[in-house]
Amino acid sequence: MTSTGELIEGRPAREVLAWSRAVVEPALRATADGLPESMRHIAGYHFGWWDEKGSPSATSGGKAIRPALAVLSAQAVGGTAQDALPAAVAVQLVHDFSLLHDDVMDGDVSRRHRPTAWTVFGRGPAILAGDALVTVAFDVLAASGHPAAASGMRMLSKTVLGLVEGQSADVSFEERTDVGLPECVRMVEGKTGTLLGCSCALGAAYGGGTPEQVEALGDFGRNVGLAFQLVDDLLGIWGDPDITGKPVYSDLRNRKKSLPVVAALDSPTPEAEELAALYYRAEPLTDSELVHAARLVDGAGGRSWSQQRADELLDQSLLRLEAELPASQAVAELSALARLAVRRDH
């Protein structure tokens, strides 16, 4: 709302995502074209541009919310979407680097409704393709010639280290039976929150924002990122496979220490004790036991805590955004994206 009380409206979130993809994808494709051929082929398959043989494919490459946050953040501080293209491409490359590696480490066989890259091309090639993506992410910023390039590379480097540390913690959790909720939250802040925060902050920096604006947008993105992961963890248990692209109860089947699960295990409830006995045994869970485990997570309060915390983080992020930035269409659209990320069906 402006100082005169006029309400500024933005486009619907899904329209914004479609617009952002149209703006960013040509630059992303141009960057991918510079990869060595073997890496380019795997990356293009992962992005959904072609099938395993290289024939054009209409497969979705995901929502691409991170580059959308970058270009909108640039606009929110008075810049343009074109100003933020290097930032948008870089954060998407880092995100897909993490997905390629995560799928290998987690053993996930399906992403975006088709086989994961490692199941098609092998573990080693998929890991190397991820390495190539994170490498060219820094090259994109370095080659931009933007005044914010040097500080942007340091920002992205810190983000990648936080992401890797978060993933390391996530992997270590698989072998432990004593994971507490505070450290699980810290893991998610590193693994997910840091990159969404960087998307906003880097976009703002490339849009010419002040240090205060860059910091405010970074905080906004980090809160949205944690809320996003909370909802993603809910979808990992109760999500519709037609929407998530993953099998039902996939996180429970993999015994992931996701936030709803850890919140449930941390609760002083009979359901928590029963869930622990089921979750920490050596044998795989049967289909009926997966259904029962999901009920136990719900009964122990893991589902309600996760949704409530996601809603709180959304409210905090929107208040910070409105307090620190002048009202504009871009700010309205950032708010809409945050709501879409947190209020998905689950």
CSV table of C-alpha atoms in Angstrom, one decimal:
chain,number,residue,atom,x,y,z
A,1,MET,CA,0.0,0.0,0.0
A,2,THR,CA,1.4,3.4,-0.9
A,3,SER,CA,1.6,6.5,1.4
A,4,THR,CA,-1.8,7.6,-0.1
A,5,GLY,CA,-3.4,4.4,0.9
A,6,GLU,CA,-3.5,3.0,-2.7
A,7,LEU,CA,-3.2,-0.7,-2.8
A,8,ILE,CA,-0.6,-1.9,-5.2
A,9,GLU,CA,-1.4,-5.4,-6.7
A,10,GLY,CA,0.9,-7.8,-8.5
A,11,ARG,CA,0.4,-10.6,-10.8
A,12,PRO,CA,-0.7,-14.0,-9.5
A,13,ALA,CA,2.3,-16.0,-8.2
A,14,ARG,CA,2.1,-18.7,-10.9
A,15,GLU,CA,2.0,-16.1,-13.6
A,16,VAL,CA,5.1,-14.5,-12.1
A,17,LEU,CA,6.9,-17.8,-12.1
A,18,ALA,CA,6.0,-18.4,-15.8
A,19,TRP,CA,7.2,-14.9,-16.6
A,20,SER,CA,10.5,-15.4,-14.6
A,21,ARG,CA,11.2,-18.7,-16.4
A,22,ALA,CA,10.7,-17.0,-19.8
A,23,VAL,CA,13.1,-14.3,-18.8
A,24,VAL,CA,15.8,-16.4,-17.1
A,25,GLU,CA,15.8,-19.7,-19.2
A,26,PRO,CA,17.5,-18.3,-22.3
A,27,ALA,CA,20.4,-17.1,-20.2
A,28,LEU,CA,20.4,-20.5,-18.3
A,29,ARG,CA,20.5,-22.4,-21.5
A,30,ALA,CA,23.3,-20.2,-22.9
A,31,THR,CA,25.3,-21.0,-19.8
A,32,ALA,CA,24.6,-24.7,-20.0
A,33,ASP,CA,25.7,-24.7,-23.6
A,34,GLY,CA,29.2,-23.8,-22.5
A,35,LEU,CA,29.5,-26.9,-20.4
A,36,PRO,CA,31.6,-29.9,-21.7
A,37,GLU,CA,29.3,-32.1,-23.8
A,38,SER,CA,29.0,-34.9,-21.3
A,39,MET,CA,28.0,-32.5,-18.5
A,40,ARG,CA,25.7,-30.5,-20.8
A,41,HIS,CA,23.8,-33.6,-21.7
A,42,ILE,CA,23.2,-34.7,-18.1
A,43,ALA,CA,22.4,-31.1,-17.0
A,44,GLY,CA,19.9,-30.6,-19.9
A,45,TYR,CA,18.2,-33.9,-18.9
A,46,HIS,CA,18.0,-32.8,-15.3
A,47,PHE,CA,16.6,-29.4,-16.3
A,48,GLY,CA,13.9,-31.1,-18.3
A,49,TRP,CA,15.0,-29.8,-21.7
A,50,TRP,CA,15.5,-33.2,-23.3
A,51,ASP,CA,15.3,-36.9,-22.6
A,52,GLU,CA,18.2,-39.3,-21.9
A,53,LYS,CA,18.9,-39.5,-25.7
A,54,GLY,CA,18.9,-35.8,-26.2
A,55,SER,CA,15.5,-35.5,-27.9
A,56,PRO,CA,13.6,-32.4,-26.9
A,57,SER,CA,11.3,-32.9,-23.9
A,58,ALA,CA,8.4,-31.0,-22.4
A,59,THR,CA,9.2,-32.1,-18.8
A,60,SER,CA,8.9,-29.4,-16.2
A,61,GLY,CA,12.1,-28.2,-14.7
A,62,GLY,CA,10.4,-27.3,-11.4
A,63,LYS,CA,8.9,-24.0,-10.2
A,64,ALA,CA,12.2,-22.1,-10.4
A,65,ILE,CA,11.3,-20.0,-7.4
A,66,ARG,CA,14.9,-19.0,-6.6
A,67,PRO,CA,15.6,-17.1,-9.9
A,68,ALA,CA,12.1,-15.5,-9.6
A,69,LEU,CA,13.0,-14.2,-6.1
A,70,ALA,CA,16.3,-12.8,-7.6
A,71,VAL,CA,14.7,-10.9,-10.4
A,72,LEU,CA,11.8,-9.6,-8.2
A,73,SER,CA,14.3,-8.5,-5.5
A,74,ALA,CA,16.2,-6.5,-8.1
A,75,GLN,CA,13.0,-4.8,-9.2
A,76,ALA,CA,11.9,-4.2,-5.5
A,77,VAL,CA,15.0,-2.0,-5.0
A,78,GLY,CA,14.6,-0.1,-8.2
A,79,GLY,CA,16.6,-2.3,-10.7
A,80,THR,CA,15.4,-4.4,-13.6
A,81,ALA,CA,15.0,-8.1,-14.2
A,82,GLN,CA,17.8,-7.9,-16.8
A,83,ASP,CA,20.1,-6.4,-14.1
A,84,ALA,CA,19.6,-9.5,-12.0
A,85,LEU,CA,20.0,-12.2,-14.7
A,86,PRO,CA,23.5,-13.2,-13.6
A,87,ALA,CA,22.2,-13.6,-10.0
A,88,ALA,CA,19.1,-15.5,-11.1
A,89,VAL,CA,21.1,-17.9,-13.3
A,90,ALA,CA,23.8,-18.4,-10.6
A,91,VAL,CA,21.3,-19.3,-7.8
A,92,GLN,CA,19.4,-21.7,-10.1
A,93,LEU,CA,22.7,-23.5,-11.0
A,94,VAL,CA,23.6,-23.8,-7.4
A,95,HIS,CA,20.1,-25.2,-6.6
A,96,ASP,CA,20.4,-27.8,-9.3
A,97,PHE,CA,23.9,-28.7,-8.2
A,98,SER,CA,22.5,-29.5,-4.8
A,99,LEU,CA,19.6,-31.6,-6.3
A,100,LEU,CA,21.9,-33.7,-8.4
A,101,HIS,CA,24.1,-34.5,-5.4
A,102,ASP,CA,21.1,-34.9,-3.0
A,103,ASP,CA,19.4,-37.5,-5.3
A,104,VAL,CA,22.6,-39.6,-5.3
A,105,MET,CA,23.2,-39.4,-1.6
A,106,ASP,CA,19.5,-40.0,-0.7
A,107,GLY,CA,19.1,-42.7,-3.3
A,108,ASP,CA,16.0,-41.0,-4.8
A,109,VAL,CA,15.0,-42.6,-8.0
A,110,SER,CA,12.3,-40.1,-9.1
A,111,ARG,CA,12.3,-36.3,-9.5
A,112,ARG,CA,9.8,-34.1,-11.4
A,113,HIS,CA,7.9,-37.2,-12.5
A,114,ARG,CA,10.7,-39.0,-14.2
A,115,PRO,CA,13.9,-41.0,-13.2
A,116,THR,CA,16.6,-39.0,-11.5
A,117,ALA,CA,19.8,-38.2,-13.4
A,118,TRP,CA,22.0,-40.7,-11.5
A,119,THR,CA,19.6,-43.6,-12.3
A,120,VAL,CA,19.9,-42.8,-16.0
A,121,PHE,CA,23.6,-41.8,-16.3
A,122,GLY,CA,25.2,-43.3,-13.2
A,123,ARG,CA,26.2,-41.9,-9.8
A,124,GLY,CA,29.7,-40.6,-10.8
A,125,PRO,CA,28.5,-38.7,-14.0
A,126,ALA,CA,25.6,-37.2,-12.1
A,127,ILE,CA,27.9,-36.0,-9.3
A,128,LEU,CA,30.3,-34.5,-11.8
A,129,ALA,CA,27.5,-32.7,-13.6
A,130,GLY,CA,26.5,-31.1,-10.3
A,131,ASP,CA,30.1,-30.1,-9.8
A,132,ALA,CA,30.1,-28.5,-13.2
A,133,LEU,CA,26.9,-26.5,-12.4
A,134,VAL,CA,28.3,-25.0,-9.2
A,135,THR,CA,31.5,-24.1,-10.9
A,136,VAL,CA,29.9,-22.2,-13.8
A,137,ALA,CA,27.6,-20.4,-11.2
A,138,PHE,CA,30.6,-18.5,-10.0
A,139,ASP,CA,31.8,-17.9,-13.6
A,140,VAL,CA,28.4,-16.3,-14.4
A,141,LEU,CA,28.9,-13.8,-11.6
A,142,ALA,CA,32.5,-13.2,-12.4
A,143,ALA,CA,31.8,-12.6,-16.1
A,144,SER,CA,28.9,-10.2,-15.5
A,145,GLY,CA,31.2,-7.2,-14.9
A,146,HIS,CA,28.7,-5.9,-12.4
A,147,PRO,CA,29.9,-3.7,-9.5
A,148,ALA,CA,28.4,-6.3,-7.2
A,149,ALA,CA,30.2,-9.2,-8.8
A,150,ALA,CA,33.0,-9.6,-6.2
A,151,SER,CA,30.8,-9.3,-3.2
A,152,GLY,CA,28.2,-11.5,-4.9
A,153,MET,CA,30.7,-14.3,-5.4
A,154,ARG,CA,31.6,-14.1,-1.7
A,155,MET,CA,27.9,-14.2,-0.8
A,156,LEU,CA,27.4,-17.2,-3.1
A,157,SER,CA,30.5,-18.9,-1.7
A,158,LYS,CA,29.2,-18.5,1.9
A,159,THR,CA,25.8,-19.8,0.7
A,160,VAL,CA,27.3,-22.9,-0.9
A,161,LEU,CA,29.3,-23.7,2.2
A,162,GLY,CA,26.2,-23.3,4.3
A,163,LEU,CA,24.2,-25.5,2.0
A,164,VAL,CA,26.9,-28.2,2.0
A,165,GLU,CA,27.2,-28.1,5.8
A,166,GLY,CA,23.4,-28.5,6.0
A,167,GLN,CA,23.5,-31.5,3.7
A,168,SER,CA,26.4,-33.0,5.7
A,169,ALA,CA,24.2,-32.7,8.8
A,170,ASP,CA,21.3,-34.2,7.1
A,171,VAL,CA,23.4,-37.2,6.0
A,172,SER,CA,24.8,-37.6,9.5
A,173,PHE,CA,21.3,-37.6,10.9
A,174,GLU,CA,20.6,-40.9,9.1
A,175,GLU,CA,22.9,-42.8,11.4
A,176,ARG,CA,21.7,-41.1,14.7
A,177,THR,CA,18.9,-41.7,17.0
A,178,ASP,CA,19.4,-38.5,19.1
A,179,VAL,CA,18.6,-35.7,16.6
A,180,GLY,CA,17.0,-32.8,18.4
A,181,LEU,CA,14.6,-30.3,16.9
A,182,PRO,CA,16.9,-27.2,17.3
A,183,GLU,CA,19.8,-28.8,15.4
A,184,CYS,CA,17.3,-30.1,12.8
A,185,VAL,CA,16.1,-26.5,12.3
A,186,ARG,CA,19.7,-25.4,11.9
A,187,MET,CA,20.3,-28.0,9.3
A,188,VAL,CA,17.3,-26.8,7.3
A,189,GLU,CA,18.4,-23.2,7.7
A,190,GLY,CA,21.7,-24.2,6.0
A,191,LYS,CA,20.3,-26.6,3.4
A,192,THR,CA,17.3,-24.6,2.2
A,193,GLY,CA,17.0,-21.2,3.9
A,194,THR,CA,20.5,-20.0,3.0
A,195,LEU,CA,20.0,-20.3,-0.8
A,196,LEU,CA,16.6,-18.6,-0.8
A,197,GLY,CA,18.1,-15.8,1.3
A,198,CYS,CA,21.0,-15.6,-1.1
A,199,SER,CA,18.6,-15.5,-4.1
A,200,CYS,CA,16.9,-12.4,-2.7
A,201,ALA,CA,20.0,-10.7,-1.4
A,202,LEU,CA,22.0,-11.3,-4.6
A,203,GLY,CA,19.2,-10.1,-6.7
A,204,ALA,CA,18.9,-7.0,-4.6
A,205,ALA,CA,22.6,-6.4,-4.9
A,206,TYR,CA,22.5,-6.7,-8.7
A,207,GLY,CA,19.5,-4.4,-8.7
A,208,GLY,CA,21.5,-1.7,-7.0
A,209,GLY,CA,20.0,-2.0,-3.6
A,210,THR,CA,21.4,-0.4,-0.5
A,211,PRO,CA,23.2,-2.6,2.1
A,212,GLU,CA,20.1,-2.3,4.3
A,213,GLN,CA,17.8,-3.4,1.5
A,214,VAL,CA,20.1,-6.3,0.6
A,215,GLU,CA,20.1,-7.4,4.3
A,216,ALA,CA,16.3,-7.1,4.6
A,217,LEU,CA,15.6,-9.1,1.5
A,218,GLY,CA,18.1,-11.7,2.6
A,219,ASP,CA,16.3,-12.1,5.9
A,220,PHE,CA,13.0,-12.3,4.0
A,221,GLY,CA,14.3,-15.1,1.8
A,222,ARG,CA,15.8,-17.1,4.7
A,223,ASN,CA,12.5,-17.1,6.6
A,224,VAL,CA,10.6,-18.0,3.4
A,225,GLY,CA,13.2,-20.8,2.8
A,226,LEU,CA,12.7,-22.3,6.2
A,227,ALA,CA,8.9,-22.1,5.9
A,228,PHE,CA,9.2,-23.6,2.4
A,229,GLN,CA,11.2,-26.6,3.8
A,230,LEU,CA,8.7,-27.2,6.5
A,231,VAL,CA,5.9,-27.5,4.0
A,232,ASP,CA,8.2,-29.6,1.7
A,233,ASP,CA,8.7,-31.9,4.6
A,234,LEU,CA,5.0,-32.2,5.0
A,235,LEU,CA,4.6,-33.0,1.4
A,236,GLY,CA,7.4,-35.6,1.7
A,237,ILE,CA,5.0,-37.5,4.0
A,238,TRP,CA,1.5,-36.6,2.9
A,239,GLY,CA,2.0,-35.1,-0.5
A,240,ASP,CA,0.2,-36.3,-3.6
A,241,PRO,CA,2.7,-38.1,-5.9
A,242,ASP,CA,1.0,-36.5,-8.9
A,243,ILE,CA,2.0,-33.1,-7.5
A,244,THR,CA,5.3,-33.9,-5.8
A,245,GLY,CA,6.7,-36.3,-8.4
A,246,LYS,CA,7.8,-38.6,-5.5
A,247,PRO,CA,6.2,-41.7,-4.2
A,248,VAL,CA,3.8,-41.4,-1.3
A,249,TYR,CA,5.5,-41.5,2.2
A,250,SER,CA,8.9,-41.2,0.4
A,251,ASP,CA,10.6,-39.5,3.4
A,252,LEU,CA,9.3,-42.0,5.8
A,253,ARG,CA,10.4,-44.9,3.6
A,254,ASN,CA,13.9,-43.4,3.5
A,255,ARG,CA,13.8,-42.8,7.3
A,256,LYS,CA,14.6,-39.1,6.8
A,257,LYS,CA,14.9,-37.0,9.9
A,258,SER,CA,12.6,-34.3,8.5
A,259,LEU,CA,11.2,-31.5,10.6
A,260,PRO,CA,7.8,-33.1,11.2
A,261,VAL,CA,9.4,-36.4,12.1
A,262,VAL,CA,11.9,-34.9,14.5
A,263,ALA,CA,9.2,-32.6,16.1
A,264,ALA,CA,7.1,-35.8,16.6
A,265,LEU,CA,10.0,-37.8,18.1
A,266,ASP,CA,10.8,-34.9,20.4
A,267,SER,CA,7.3,-34.8,21.8
A,268,PRO,CA,6.5,-36.3,25.3
A,269,THR,CA,3.8,-38.5,23.8
A,270,PRO,CA,3.1,-42.3,23.5
A,271,GLU,CA,3.0,-41.8,19.8
A,272,ALA,CA,6.6,-40.6,19.9
A,273,GLU,CA,7.8,-43.7,21.7
A,274,GLU,CA,6.0,-46.0,19.2
A,275,LEU,CA,7.3,-44.0,16.3
A,276,ALA,CA,10.9,-44.2,17.6
A,277,ALA,CA,10.6,-48.0,17.9
A,278,LEU,CA,9.3,-48.2,14.3
A,279,TYR,CA,11.6,-45.7,12.8
A,280,TYR,CA,14.9,-46.9,14.3
A,281,ARG,CA,14.6,-50.6,13.7
A,282,ALA,CA,16.8,-52.2,11.1
A,283,GLU,CA,14.1,-53.7,8.8
A,284,PRO,CA,12.4,-51.7,6.0
A,285,LEU,CA,8.9,-50.4,6.7
A,286,THR,CA,6.1,-52.2,5.0
A,287,ASP,CA,3.4,-50.2,3.2
A,288,SER,CA,1.0,-50.6,6.1
A,289,GLU,CA,3.7,-49.6,8.6
A,290,LEU,CA,4.4,-46.5,6.5
A,291,VAL,CA,0.7,-45.5,6.8
A,292,HIS,CA,0.9,-46.1,10.6
A,293,ALA,CA,4.1,-44.1,10.9
A,294,ALA,CA,2.5,-41.2,9.2
A,295,ARG,CA,-0.4,-41.4,11.7
A,296,LEU,CA,2.0,-41.5,14.5
A,297,VAL,CA,3.8,-38.3,13.3
A,298,ASP,CA,0.5,-36.6,13.1
A,299,GLY,CA,-0.7,-37.9,16.5
A,300,ALA,CA,2.6,-36.8,18.1
A,301,GLY,CA,2.0,-33.2,16.8
A,302,GLY,CA,4.7,-33.2,14.1
A,303,ARG,CA,2.3,-32.2,11.4
A,304,SER,CA,0.5,-29.4,13.3
A,305,TRP,CA,3.8,-28.0,14.6
A,306,SER,CA,5.4,-27.8,11.2
A,307,GLN,CA,2.4,-26.1,9.6
A,308,GLN,CA,2.1,-23.6,12.5
A,309,ARG,CA,5.8,-22.8,12.4
A,310,ALA,CA,5.6,-22.3,8.6
A,311,ASP,CA,2.7,-19.9,9.0
A,312,GLU,CA,4.6,-17.9,11.7
A,313,LEU,CA,7.7,-17.6,9.5
A,314,LEU,CA,5.6,-16.5,6.6
A,315,ASP,CA,4.0,-13.8,8.7
A,316,GLN,CA,7.5,-12.6,9.9
A,317,SER,CA,8.9,-12.5,6.4
A,318,LEU,CA,6.0,-10.5,5.0
A,319,LEU,CA,6.2,-8.0,7.9
A,320,ARG,CA,9.9,-7.5,7.3
A,321,LEU,CA,9.3,-7.0,3.6
A,322,GLU,CA,6.6,-4.4,4.1
A,323,ALA,CA,8.6,-2.6,6.8
A,324,GLU,CA,11.9,-2.2,4.9
A,325,LEU,CA,10.9,-1.6,1.3
A,326,PRO,CA,8.6,0.9,-0.4
A,327,ALA,CA,5.4,-0.6,-1.8
A,328,SER,CA,5.6,-1.7,-5.4
A,329,GLN,CA,4.4,-4.3,-7.8
A,330,ALA,CA,7.6,-6.3,-7.2
A,331,VAL,CA,7.1,-6.3,-3.4
A,332,ALA,CA,3.5,-7.4,-3.9
A,333,GLU,CA,4.7,-10.3,-6.1
A,334,LEU,CA,7.4,-11.3,-3.7
A,335,SER,CA,4.7,-11.6,-1.1
A,336,ALA,CA,2.6,-13.7,-3.4
A,337,LEU,CA,5.6,-16.0,-4.1
A,338,ALA,CA,6.1,-16.4,-0.4
A,339,ARG,CA,2.5,-17.3,0.1
A,340,LEU,CA,2.6,-19.8,-2.7
A,341,ALA,CA,5.7,-21.5,-1.3
A,342,VAL,CA,4.2,-21.9,2.1
A,343,ARG,CA,0.6,-22.6,1.4
A,344,ARG,CA,0.9,-25.5,-1.0
A,345,ASP,CA,-1.6,-28.3,-0.7
A,346,HIS,CA,-0.4,-31.1,1.5
